[in-house]
Coordinates of C-alpha atoms in Angstrom, one line a residue:
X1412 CA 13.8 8.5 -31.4
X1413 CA 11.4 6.4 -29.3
X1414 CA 7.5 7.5 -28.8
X1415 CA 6.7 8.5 -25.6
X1416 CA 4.9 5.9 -24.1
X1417 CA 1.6 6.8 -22.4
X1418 CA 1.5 3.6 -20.7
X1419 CA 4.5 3.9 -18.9
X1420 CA 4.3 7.5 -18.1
X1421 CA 0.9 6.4 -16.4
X1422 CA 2.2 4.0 -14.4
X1423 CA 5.0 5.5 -13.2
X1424 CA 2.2 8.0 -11.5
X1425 CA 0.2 6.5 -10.0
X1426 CA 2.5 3.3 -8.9
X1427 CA 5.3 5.4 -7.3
X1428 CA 1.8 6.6 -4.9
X1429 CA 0.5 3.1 -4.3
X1430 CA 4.5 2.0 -3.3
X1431 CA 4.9 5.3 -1.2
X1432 CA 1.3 4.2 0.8
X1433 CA 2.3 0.3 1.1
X1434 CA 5.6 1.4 2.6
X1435 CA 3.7 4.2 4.6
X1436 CA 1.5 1.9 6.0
X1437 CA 4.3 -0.7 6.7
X1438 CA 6.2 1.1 8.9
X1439 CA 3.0 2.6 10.9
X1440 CA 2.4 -1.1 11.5
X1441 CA 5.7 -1.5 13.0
X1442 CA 5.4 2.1 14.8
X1443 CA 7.7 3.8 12.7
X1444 CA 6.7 7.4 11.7
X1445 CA 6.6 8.9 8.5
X1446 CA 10.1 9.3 6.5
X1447 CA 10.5 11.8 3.8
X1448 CA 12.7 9.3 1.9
X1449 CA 9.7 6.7 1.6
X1450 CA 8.7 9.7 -1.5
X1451 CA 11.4 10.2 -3.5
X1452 CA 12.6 6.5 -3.0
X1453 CA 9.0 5.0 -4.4
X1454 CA 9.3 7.2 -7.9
X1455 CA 12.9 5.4 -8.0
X1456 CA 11.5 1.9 -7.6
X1457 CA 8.5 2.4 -10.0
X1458 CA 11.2 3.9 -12.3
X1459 CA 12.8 1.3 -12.4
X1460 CA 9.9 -1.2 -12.8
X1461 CA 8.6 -0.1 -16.1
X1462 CA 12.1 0.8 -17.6
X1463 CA 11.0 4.4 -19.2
X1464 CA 12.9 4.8 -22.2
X1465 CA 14.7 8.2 -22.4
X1466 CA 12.2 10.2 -24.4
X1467 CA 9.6 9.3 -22.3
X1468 CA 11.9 9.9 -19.1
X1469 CA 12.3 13.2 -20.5
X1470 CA 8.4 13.9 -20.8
X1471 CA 8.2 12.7 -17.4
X1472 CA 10.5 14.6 -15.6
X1473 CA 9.3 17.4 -17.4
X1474 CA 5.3 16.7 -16.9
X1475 CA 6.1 16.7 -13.1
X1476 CA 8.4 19.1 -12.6
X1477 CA 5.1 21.7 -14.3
X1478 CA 2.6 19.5 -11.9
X1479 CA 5.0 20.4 -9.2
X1480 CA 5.3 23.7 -9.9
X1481 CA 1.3 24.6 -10.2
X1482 CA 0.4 22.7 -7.1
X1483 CA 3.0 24.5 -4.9
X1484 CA 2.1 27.9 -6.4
X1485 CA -1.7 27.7 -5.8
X1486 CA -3.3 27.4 -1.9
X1487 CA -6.0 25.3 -1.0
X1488 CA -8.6 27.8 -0.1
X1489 CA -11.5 24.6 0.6
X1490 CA -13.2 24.3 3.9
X1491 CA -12.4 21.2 4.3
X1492 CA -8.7 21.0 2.6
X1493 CA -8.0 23.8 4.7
X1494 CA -9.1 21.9 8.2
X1495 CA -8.7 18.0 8.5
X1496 CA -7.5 16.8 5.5
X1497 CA -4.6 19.4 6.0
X1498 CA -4.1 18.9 9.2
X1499 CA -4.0 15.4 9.2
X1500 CA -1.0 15.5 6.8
X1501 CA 0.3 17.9 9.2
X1502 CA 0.0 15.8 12.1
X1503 CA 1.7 12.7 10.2
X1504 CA 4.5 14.6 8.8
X1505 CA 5.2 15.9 12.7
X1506 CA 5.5 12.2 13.7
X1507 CA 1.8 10.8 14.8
X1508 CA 0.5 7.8 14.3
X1509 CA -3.0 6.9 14.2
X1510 CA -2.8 3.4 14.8
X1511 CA -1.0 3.8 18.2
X1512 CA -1.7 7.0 19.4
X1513 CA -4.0 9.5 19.4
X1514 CA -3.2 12.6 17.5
X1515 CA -2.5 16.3 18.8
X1516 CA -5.0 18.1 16.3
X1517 CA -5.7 20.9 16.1
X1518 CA -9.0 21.3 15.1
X1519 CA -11.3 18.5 14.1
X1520 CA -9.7 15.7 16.1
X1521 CA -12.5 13.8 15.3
X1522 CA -12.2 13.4 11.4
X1523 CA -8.6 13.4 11.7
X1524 CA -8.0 10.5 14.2
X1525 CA -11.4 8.2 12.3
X1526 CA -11.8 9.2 8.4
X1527 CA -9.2 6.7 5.9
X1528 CA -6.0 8.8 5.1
X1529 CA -4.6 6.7 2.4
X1530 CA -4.5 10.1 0.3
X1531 CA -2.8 12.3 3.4
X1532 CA -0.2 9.3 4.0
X1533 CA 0.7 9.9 0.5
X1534 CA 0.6 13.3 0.8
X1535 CA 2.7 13.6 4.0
X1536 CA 5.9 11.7 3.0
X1537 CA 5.5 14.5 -0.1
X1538 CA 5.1 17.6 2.7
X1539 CA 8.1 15.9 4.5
X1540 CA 10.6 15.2 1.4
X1541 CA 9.8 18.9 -0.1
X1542 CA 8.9 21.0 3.0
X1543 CA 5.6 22.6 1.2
X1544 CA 2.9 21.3 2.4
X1545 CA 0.8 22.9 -0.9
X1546 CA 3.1 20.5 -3.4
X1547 CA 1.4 18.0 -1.6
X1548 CA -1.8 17.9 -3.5
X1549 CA 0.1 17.3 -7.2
X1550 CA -1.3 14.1 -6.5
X1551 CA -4.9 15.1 -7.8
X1552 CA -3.0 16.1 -11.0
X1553 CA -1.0 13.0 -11.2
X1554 CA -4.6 11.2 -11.4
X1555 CA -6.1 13.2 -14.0
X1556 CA -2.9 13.1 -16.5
X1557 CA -3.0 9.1 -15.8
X1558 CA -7.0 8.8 -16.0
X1559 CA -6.7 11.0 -19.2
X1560 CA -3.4 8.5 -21.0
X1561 CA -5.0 5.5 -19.9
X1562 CA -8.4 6.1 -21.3
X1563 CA -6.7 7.7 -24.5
X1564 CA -4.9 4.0 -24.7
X1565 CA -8.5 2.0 -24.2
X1566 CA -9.9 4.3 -26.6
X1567 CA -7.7 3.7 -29.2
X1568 CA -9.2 0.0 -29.3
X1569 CA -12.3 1.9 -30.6
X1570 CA -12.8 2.5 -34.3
X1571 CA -12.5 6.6 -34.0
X1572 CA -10.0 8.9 -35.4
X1573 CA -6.9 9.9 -32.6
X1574 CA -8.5 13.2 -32.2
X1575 CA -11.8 12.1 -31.1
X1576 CA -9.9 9.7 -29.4
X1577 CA -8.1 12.9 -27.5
X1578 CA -11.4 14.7 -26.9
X1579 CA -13.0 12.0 -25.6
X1580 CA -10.2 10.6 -23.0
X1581 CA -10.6 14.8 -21.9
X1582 CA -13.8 14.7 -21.4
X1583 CA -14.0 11.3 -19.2
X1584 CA -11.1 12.5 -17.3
X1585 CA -12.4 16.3 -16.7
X1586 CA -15.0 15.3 -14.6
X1587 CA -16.7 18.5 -12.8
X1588 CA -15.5 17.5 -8.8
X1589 CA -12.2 16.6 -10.6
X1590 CA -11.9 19.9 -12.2
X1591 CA -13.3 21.7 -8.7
X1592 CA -10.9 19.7 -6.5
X1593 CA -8.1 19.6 -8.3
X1594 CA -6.1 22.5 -6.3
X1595 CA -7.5 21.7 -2.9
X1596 CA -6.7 18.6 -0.7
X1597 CA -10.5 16.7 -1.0
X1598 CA -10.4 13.2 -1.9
X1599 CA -13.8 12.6 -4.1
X1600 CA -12.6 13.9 -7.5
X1601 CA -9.2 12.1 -6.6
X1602 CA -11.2 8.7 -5.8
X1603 CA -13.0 9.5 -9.1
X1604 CA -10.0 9.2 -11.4
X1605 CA -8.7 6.0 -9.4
X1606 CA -11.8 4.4 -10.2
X1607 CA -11.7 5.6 -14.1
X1608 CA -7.4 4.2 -14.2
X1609 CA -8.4 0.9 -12.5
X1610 CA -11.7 0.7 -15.5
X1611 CA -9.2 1.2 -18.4
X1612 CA -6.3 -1.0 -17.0
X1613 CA -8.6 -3.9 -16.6
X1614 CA -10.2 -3.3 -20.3
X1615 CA -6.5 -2.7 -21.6
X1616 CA -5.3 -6.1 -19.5
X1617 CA -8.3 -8.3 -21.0
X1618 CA -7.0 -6.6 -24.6
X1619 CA -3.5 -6.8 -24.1
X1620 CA -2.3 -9.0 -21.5
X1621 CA 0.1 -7.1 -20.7
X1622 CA 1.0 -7.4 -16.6
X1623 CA 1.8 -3.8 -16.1
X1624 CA -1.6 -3.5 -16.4
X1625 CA -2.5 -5.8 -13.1
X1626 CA -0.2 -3.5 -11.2
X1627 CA -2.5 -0.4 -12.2
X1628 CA -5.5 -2.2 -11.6
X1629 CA -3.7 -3.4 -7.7
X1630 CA -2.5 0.2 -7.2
X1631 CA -6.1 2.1 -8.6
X1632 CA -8.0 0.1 -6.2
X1633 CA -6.1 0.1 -3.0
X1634 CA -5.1 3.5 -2.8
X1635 CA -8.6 4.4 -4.0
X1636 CA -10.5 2.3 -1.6
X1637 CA -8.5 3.6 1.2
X1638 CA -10.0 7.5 0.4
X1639 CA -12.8 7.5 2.2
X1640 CA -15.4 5.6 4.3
X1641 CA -17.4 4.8 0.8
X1642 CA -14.8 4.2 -1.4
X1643 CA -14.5 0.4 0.1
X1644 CA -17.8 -0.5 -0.7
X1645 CA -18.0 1.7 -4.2
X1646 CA -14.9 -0.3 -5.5
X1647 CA -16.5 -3.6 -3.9
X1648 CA -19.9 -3.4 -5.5
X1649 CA -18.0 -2.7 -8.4
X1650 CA -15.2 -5.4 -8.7
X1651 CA -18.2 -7.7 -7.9
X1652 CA -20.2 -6.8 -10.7
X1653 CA -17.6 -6.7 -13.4
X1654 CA -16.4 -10.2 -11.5
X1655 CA -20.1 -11.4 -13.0
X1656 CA -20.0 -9.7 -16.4
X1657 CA -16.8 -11.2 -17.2
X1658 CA -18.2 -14.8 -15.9
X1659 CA -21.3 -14.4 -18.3
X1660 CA -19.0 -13.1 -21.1
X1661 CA -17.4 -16.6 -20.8
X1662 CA -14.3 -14.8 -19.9
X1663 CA -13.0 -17.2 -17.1
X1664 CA -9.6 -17.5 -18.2
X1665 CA -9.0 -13.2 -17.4
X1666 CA -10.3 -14.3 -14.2
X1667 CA -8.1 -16.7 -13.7
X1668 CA -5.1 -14.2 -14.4
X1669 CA -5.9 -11.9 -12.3
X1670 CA -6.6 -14.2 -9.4
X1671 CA -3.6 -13.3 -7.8
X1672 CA -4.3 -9.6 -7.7
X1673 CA -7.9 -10.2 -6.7
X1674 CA -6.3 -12.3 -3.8
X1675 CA -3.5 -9.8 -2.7
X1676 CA -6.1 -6.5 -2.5
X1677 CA -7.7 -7.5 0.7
X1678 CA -4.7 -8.0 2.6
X1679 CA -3.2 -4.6 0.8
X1680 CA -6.7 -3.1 1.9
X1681 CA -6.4 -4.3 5.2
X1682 CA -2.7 -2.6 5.7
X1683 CA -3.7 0.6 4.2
X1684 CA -6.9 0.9 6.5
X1685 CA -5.9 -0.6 9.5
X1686 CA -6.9 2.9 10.4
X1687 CA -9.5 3.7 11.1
X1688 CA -11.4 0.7 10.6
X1689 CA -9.9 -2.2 12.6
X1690 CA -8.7 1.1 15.6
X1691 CA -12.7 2.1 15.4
X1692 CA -13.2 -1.5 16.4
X1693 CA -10.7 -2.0 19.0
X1694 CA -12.0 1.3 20.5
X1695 CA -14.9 -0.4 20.7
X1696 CA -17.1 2.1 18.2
X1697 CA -18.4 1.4 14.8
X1698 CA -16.4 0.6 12.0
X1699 CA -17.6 3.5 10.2
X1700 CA -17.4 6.2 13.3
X1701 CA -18.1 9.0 13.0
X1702 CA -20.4 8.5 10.2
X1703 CA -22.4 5.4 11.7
X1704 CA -22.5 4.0 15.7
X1705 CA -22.9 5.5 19.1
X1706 CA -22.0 9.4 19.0
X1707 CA -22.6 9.5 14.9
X1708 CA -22.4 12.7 13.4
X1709 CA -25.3 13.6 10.4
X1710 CA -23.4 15.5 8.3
X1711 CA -25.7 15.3 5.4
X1712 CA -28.9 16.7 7.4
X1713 CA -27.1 20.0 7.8
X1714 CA -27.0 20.8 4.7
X1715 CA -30.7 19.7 3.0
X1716 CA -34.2 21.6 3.6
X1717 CA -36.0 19.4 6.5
X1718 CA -37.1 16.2 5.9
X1719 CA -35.2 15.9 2.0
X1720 CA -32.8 13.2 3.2
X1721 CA -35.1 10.9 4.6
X1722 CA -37.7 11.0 2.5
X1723 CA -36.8 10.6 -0.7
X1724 CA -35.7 7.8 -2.7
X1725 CA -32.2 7.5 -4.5
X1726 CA -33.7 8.0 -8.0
X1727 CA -35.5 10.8 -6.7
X1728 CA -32.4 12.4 -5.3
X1729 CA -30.3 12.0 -8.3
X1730 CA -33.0 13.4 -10.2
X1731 CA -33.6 16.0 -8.4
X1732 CA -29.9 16.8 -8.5
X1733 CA -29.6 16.7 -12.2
X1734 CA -31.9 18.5 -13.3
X1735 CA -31.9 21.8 -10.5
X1736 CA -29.6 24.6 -9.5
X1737 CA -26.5 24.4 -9.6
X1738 CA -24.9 25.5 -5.7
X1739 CA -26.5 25.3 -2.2
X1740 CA -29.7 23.6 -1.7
X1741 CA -32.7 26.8 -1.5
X1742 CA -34.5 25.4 1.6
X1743 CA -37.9 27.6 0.9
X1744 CA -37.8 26.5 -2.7
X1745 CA -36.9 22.9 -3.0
X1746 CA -37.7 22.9 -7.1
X1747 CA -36.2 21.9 -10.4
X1748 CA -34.9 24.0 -13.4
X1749 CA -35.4 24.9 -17.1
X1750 CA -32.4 23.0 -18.9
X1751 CA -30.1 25.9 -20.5
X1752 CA -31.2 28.3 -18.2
X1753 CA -28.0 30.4 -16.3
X1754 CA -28.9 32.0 -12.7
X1755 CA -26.3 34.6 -11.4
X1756 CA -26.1 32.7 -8.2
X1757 CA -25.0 29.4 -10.2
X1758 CA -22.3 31.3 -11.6
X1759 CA -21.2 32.6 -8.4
X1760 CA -20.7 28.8 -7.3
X1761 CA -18.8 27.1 -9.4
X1762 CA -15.3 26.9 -8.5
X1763 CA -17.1 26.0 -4.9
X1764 CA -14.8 22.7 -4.2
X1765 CA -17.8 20.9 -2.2
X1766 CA -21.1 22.3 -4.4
X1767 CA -24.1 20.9 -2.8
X1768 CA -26.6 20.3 -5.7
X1769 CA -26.5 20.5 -9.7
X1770 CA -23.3 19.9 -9.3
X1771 CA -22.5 18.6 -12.6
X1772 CA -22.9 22.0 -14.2
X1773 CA -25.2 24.7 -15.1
X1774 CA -26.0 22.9 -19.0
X1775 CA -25.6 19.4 -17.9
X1776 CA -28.7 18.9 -17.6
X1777 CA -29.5 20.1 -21.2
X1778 CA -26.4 18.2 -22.3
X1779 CA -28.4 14.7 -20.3
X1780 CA -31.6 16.3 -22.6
X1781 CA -29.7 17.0 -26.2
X1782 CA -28.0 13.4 -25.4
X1783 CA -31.5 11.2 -24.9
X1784 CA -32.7 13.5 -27.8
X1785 CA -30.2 11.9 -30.2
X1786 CA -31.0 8.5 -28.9
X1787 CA -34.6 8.8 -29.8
X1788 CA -33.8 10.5 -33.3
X1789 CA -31.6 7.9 -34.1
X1790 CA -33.4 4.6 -32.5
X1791 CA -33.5 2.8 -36.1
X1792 CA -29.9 3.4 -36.7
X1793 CA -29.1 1.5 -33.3
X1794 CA -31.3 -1.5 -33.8
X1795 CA -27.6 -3.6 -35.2
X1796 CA -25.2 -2.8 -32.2
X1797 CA -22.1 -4.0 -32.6
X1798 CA -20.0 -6.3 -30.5
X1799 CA -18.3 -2.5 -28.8
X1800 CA -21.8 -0.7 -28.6
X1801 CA -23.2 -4.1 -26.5
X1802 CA -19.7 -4.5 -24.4
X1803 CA -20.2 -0.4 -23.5
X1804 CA -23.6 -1.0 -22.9
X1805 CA -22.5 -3.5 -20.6
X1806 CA -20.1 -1.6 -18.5
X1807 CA -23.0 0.8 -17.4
X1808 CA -24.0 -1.9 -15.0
X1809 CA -21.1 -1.7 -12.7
X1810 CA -21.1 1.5 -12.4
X1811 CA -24.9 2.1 -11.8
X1812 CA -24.5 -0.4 -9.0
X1813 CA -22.1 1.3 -7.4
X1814 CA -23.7 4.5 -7.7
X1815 CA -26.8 3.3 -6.2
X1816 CA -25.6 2.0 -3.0
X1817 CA -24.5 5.2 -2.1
X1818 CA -28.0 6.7 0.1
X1819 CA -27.9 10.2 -0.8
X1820 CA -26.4 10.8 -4.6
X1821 CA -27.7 14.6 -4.6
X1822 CA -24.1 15.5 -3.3
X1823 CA -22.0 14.8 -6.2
X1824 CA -19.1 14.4 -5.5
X1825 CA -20.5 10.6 -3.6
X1826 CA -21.4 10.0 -7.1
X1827 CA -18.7 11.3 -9.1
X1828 CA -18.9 8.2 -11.3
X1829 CA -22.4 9.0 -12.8
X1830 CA -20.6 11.3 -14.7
X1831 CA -19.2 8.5 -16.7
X1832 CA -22.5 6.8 -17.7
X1833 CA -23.6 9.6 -20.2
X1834 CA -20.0 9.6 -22.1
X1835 CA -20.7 5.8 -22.2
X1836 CA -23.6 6.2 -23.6
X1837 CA -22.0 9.2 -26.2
X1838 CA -19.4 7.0 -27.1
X1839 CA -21.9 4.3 -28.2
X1840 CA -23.3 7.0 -30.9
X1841 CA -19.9 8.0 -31.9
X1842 CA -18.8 4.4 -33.0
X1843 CA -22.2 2.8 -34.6
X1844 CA -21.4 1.4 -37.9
X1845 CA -24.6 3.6 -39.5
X1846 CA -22.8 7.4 -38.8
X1847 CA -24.7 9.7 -36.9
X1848 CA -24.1 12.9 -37.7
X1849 CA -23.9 16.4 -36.1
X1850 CA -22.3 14.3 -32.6
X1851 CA -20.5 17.8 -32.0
X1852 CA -23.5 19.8 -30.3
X1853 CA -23.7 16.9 -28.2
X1854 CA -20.0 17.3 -27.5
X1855 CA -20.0 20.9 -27.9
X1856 CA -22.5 21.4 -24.7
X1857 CA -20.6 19.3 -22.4
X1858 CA -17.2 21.3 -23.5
X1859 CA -18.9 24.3 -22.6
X1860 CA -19.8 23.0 -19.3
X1861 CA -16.6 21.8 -18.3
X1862 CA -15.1 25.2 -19.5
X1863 CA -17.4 27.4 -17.2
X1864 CA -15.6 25.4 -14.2
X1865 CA -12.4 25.6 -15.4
X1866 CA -12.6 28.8 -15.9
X1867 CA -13.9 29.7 -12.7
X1868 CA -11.4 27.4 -10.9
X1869 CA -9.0 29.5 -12.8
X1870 CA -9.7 33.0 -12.0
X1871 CA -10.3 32.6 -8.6
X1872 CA -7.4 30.7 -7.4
X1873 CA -5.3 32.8 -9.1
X1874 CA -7.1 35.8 -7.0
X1875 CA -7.2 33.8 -3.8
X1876 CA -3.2 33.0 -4.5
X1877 CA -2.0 36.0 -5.3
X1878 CA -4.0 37.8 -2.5
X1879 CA -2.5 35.4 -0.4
X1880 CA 0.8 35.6 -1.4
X1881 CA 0.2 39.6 -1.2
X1882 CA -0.7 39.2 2.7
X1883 CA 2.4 37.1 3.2
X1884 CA 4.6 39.6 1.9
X1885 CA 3.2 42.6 4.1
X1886 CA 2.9 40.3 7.0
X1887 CA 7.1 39.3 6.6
X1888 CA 8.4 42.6 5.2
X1889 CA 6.7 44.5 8.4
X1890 CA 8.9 42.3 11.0
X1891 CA 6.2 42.4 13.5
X1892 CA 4.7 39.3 15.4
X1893 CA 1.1 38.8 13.6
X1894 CA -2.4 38.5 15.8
X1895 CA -3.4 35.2 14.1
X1896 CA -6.9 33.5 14.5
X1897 CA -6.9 30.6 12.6
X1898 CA -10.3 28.9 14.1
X1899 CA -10.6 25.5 12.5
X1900 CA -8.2 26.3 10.0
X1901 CA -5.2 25.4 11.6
X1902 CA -2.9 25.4 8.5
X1903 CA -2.8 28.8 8.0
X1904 CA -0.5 28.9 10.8
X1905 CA 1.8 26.5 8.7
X1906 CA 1.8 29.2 6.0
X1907 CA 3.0 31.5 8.3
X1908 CA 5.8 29.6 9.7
X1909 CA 6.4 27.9 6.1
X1910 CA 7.1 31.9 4.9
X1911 CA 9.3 32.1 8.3
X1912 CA 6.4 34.8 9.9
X1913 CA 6.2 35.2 13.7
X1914 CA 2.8 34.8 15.2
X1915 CA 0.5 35.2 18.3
X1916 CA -2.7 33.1 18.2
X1917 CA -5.7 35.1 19.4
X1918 CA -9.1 35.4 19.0
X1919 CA -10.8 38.2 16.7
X1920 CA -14.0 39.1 15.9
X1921 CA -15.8 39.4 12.6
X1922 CA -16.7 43.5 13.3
X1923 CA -12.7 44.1 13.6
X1924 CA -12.3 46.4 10.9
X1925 CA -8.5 45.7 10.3
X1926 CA -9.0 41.9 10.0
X1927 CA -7.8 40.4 6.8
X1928 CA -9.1 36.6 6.4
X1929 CA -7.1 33.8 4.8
X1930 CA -9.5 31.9 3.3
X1931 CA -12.1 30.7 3.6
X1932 CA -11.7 31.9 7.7
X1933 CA -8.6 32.0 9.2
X1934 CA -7.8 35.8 10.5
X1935 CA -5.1 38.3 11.0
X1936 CA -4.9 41.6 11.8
X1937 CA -3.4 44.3 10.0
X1938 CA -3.0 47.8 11.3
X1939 CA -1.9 51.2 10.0
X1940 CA 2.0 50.5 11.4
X1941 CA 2.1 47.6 8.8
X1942 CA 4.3 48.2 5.8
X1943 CA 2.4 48.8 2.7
X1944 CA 3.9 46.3 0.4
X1945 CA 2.7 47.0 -4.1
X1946 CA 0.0 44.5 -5.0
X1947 CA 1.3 42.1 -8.1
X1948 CA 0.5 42.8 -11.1
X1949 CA -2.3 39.8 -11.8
X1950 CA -3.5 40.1 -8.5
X1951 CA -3.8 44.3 -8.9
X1952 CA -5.5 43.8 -12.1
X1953 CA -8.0 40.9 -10.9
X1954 CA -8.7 43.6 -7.8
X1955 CA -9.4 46.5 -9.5
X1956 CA -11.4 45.2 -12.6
X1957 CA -13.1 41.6 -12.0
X1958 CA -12.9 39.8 -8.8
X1959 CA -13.0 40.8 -5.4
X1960 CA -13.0 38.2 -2.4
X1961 CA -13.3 39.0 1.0

């Protein structure tokens, strides 16, 4: 029996996305709608691409059919998942298209008509093919299982044994706003695991040659670049960069080989973001509107204490960011913390999708401390890197760059990428020819971080879920049209029709004492003529003995 091929399995992943976006995008340009057989049709052609042998076919079918199933159980229960990134797959599954037409939002017209959607066109062909708008966001799924085989593959290049290989691929691709974003519809821990598949592909092309390779690298960066308003210039400052490494490296004939996939990405990137940025310009606003021109909108100020976004520096944001709090910004007590301290309010924020500050974790910055420990303890044993310490050193460049551009890096999830300079910098230790021992509390910190969010995530989408899925049920089994105020949450009105529930949009109050919220705000009321419907077991027991959400 053949071995399941990692590469393949990876590639069939993330290329069946980048062929369902091209073909997307395609027929917008000719002012065709989206199809729900542009979905199913791309996973065919990719298929057929790579030729999966049958034991990995098997795997795969299997590996998505769980992926599948997990993203259509759990809601989004995100702010912003819940209002434009929702409801601009909603609008493009119903027919709109942003290049010609404006769009009949329903909240947030603003975002919806003039952010990037290269993620919701995806995501609407996969609303429109399965008729569950939730199974939609299996693509942030698809992008860790690829980010975690590809960077298993690159590792493998690297003289450590194939579990370290496996613990280390984990902890590159469980990146904190990957973990928090996984079950909602944001886009940053999404563009994060783009931008890890495109950094192995490249290192496994220049290693192996092999051209299924330059199609990951073509389909990382287009559909990754097409996220969001910095993901252009993130992937741009970091092409660039590795364009120059690879010139002083004296490697100008991997250059040369990927010259035509260097060529083709600004047309592709063109196609896929014809809007908003080239319908921004023929409206005559900014390219970047709503973030930069006439009528901008400061998102950023809303959320830091007076005067923090102007008047500090990058390093002194990151810094800042690093080594405080993790959650909300305090605005009376703008200060940093004691490394391996635990607040109850930092624990109370982190399966929080979009966490403000600190929001690499409540030890990260003791594991930054332990880490930068290590490397002074064992400063004599590094003096003789070898040829794979200097070329990891080396790829820390790129990605600083691209970090830095970004003005405000105390939101983390612009910056998800940091995250990778530290491992970098781990995996240098883990392979010097002198051993350094005791690697594992380095390790062991930064497992324990990633576990606190995990299990957070866990718990409380399980709660949210099943308390969700227990409203649904009363809602359907009591017949009755519901009083539904979904504010600027507009797809909790497609849940409602999704589970086949009549409903009445009015406005309620926060006082109303028989209000039950969707979260995190949409509304309905439940009187005393509703049917009481038993709570499920999980979400009884969660109720009664751990968490309660309101």
């Amino acid at each position: 029996m053949k071995k399941i091929s990692l590469k393949n399995i990876s590639f069939v992943l993330i290329f069946h996305l980048f062929i369902c976006l091209v073909v997307s995008q395609v027929g917008l340009l000719l002012n065709f709608p989206i199809s729900g057989i542009y979905y199913p049709l791309s996973v065919i052609i990719s298929l057929l691409i790579c030729r999966i042998n049958f034991t990995s076919g098997l795997f795969l079918f299997t590996l998505l059919t769980g992926i599948f199933l997990i993203s259509g159980y759990f809601f989004d229960f995100s702010a912003d998942g819940q209002s434009y990134h929702q409801e601009s797959i909603i609008q493009l599954k119903q027919g709109w298209n942003p290049i010609f037409s404006e769009s009949k939002s329903r909240t947030m017209k603003v975002w919806t008509e003039h952010y990037p959607k290269g993620a919701e066109v995806i995501q609407a062909c996969m609303y429109f093919f399965f008729g569950k708008l939730e199974l939609a966001k299996a693509t942030n799924i698809f992008l860790f299982v690829a980010s975690l085989f590809l960077v298993k593959k690159a590792i493998e290049y690297f003289n450590i044994n194939p579990l370290q290989q496996w613990i280390y691929a984990f902890l590159v691709a469980a990146n904190p706003v990957v973990i928090l974003q996984i079950l909602t519809f944001y886009v940053d821990g999404l563009g994060y695991s783009f931008l890890i598949c495109f950094l192995a592909s490249l290192f496994l092309f220049i290693k192996t040659k092999d051209k299924i390779y330059t199609l990951l690298i073509v389909a990382s960066i287009t559909i990754g670049a097409s996220l969001k308003f910095t993901s252009i210039p993130v992937f741009a400052v970091l092409g660039f960069c590795i364009v120059i490494l690879l010139l002083i490296l004296k490697k100008k004939s991997t250059i040369k080989e990927l010259a035509l996939p260097i060529v083709s990405l600004p047309f592709l990137l063109l196609l896929c973001n014809y809007n908003p940025y080239i319908t921004n310009l023929k409206e005559g606003k900014h390219v970047f509107y709503p973030l930069r021109g006439e009528g901008a909108i400061d998102i950023l100020e809303r959320f830091a204490p007076p005067g923090f976004v102007k008047d500090k520096n990058r390093v002194e944001k990151l810094a800042f960011t690093l080594f405080t709090k993790t959650g909300s910004f305090d605005r009376e007590n703008v200060s940093y913390k004691i490394p391996f301290t635990v607040y109850q309010k930092e624990l109370n924020r982190l399966s929080d999708a979009d966490i403000g500050v600190g929001g690499f974790g409540i030890f990260y910055s003791g594991f930054l401390i332990v880490l930068l420990v290590f490397y002074f303890i064992n400063y004599k044993r590094l003096q003789n890197l070898n040829n794979q310490q200097k070329l990891l050193f080396l790829t820390i460049i790129p990605i600083l760059f691209s970090m830095l551009i970004i003005s405000d890096p105390w939101w983390v999830r612009y910056i998800p990428q940091f995250y990778l300079i530290p491992l970098i910098l781990l995996l240098i230790l883990e392979i010097n020819d002198n051993k350094i021992r005791n690697l594992f509390i380095i390790k062991g910190v930064l497992f324990v971080n990633i576990s606190l969010f995990l299990l957070a995530v866990t718990v409380l989408n399980v709660y949210g879920t099943e308390k969700t899925y227990y409203i649904l049920d009363v809602l359907k089994t009591s017949e009755k049209t519901v009083k539904m105020d979904a504010r600027n949450f507009s797809s909790n009105l497609n849940r409602l029709e999704e589970y086949g529930i009549k409903y009445e949009e009015v406005k309620i109050s926060d006082d109303n004492k028989q209000i039950i919220r969707f979260q995190p705000k949409g509304s309905v009321i439940i009187d005393d003529n509703y049917k009481k419907y038993e709570k499920g077991l999980v979400y009884g027991f969660l109720n009664k003995y751990l968490y309660k959400v309101d």
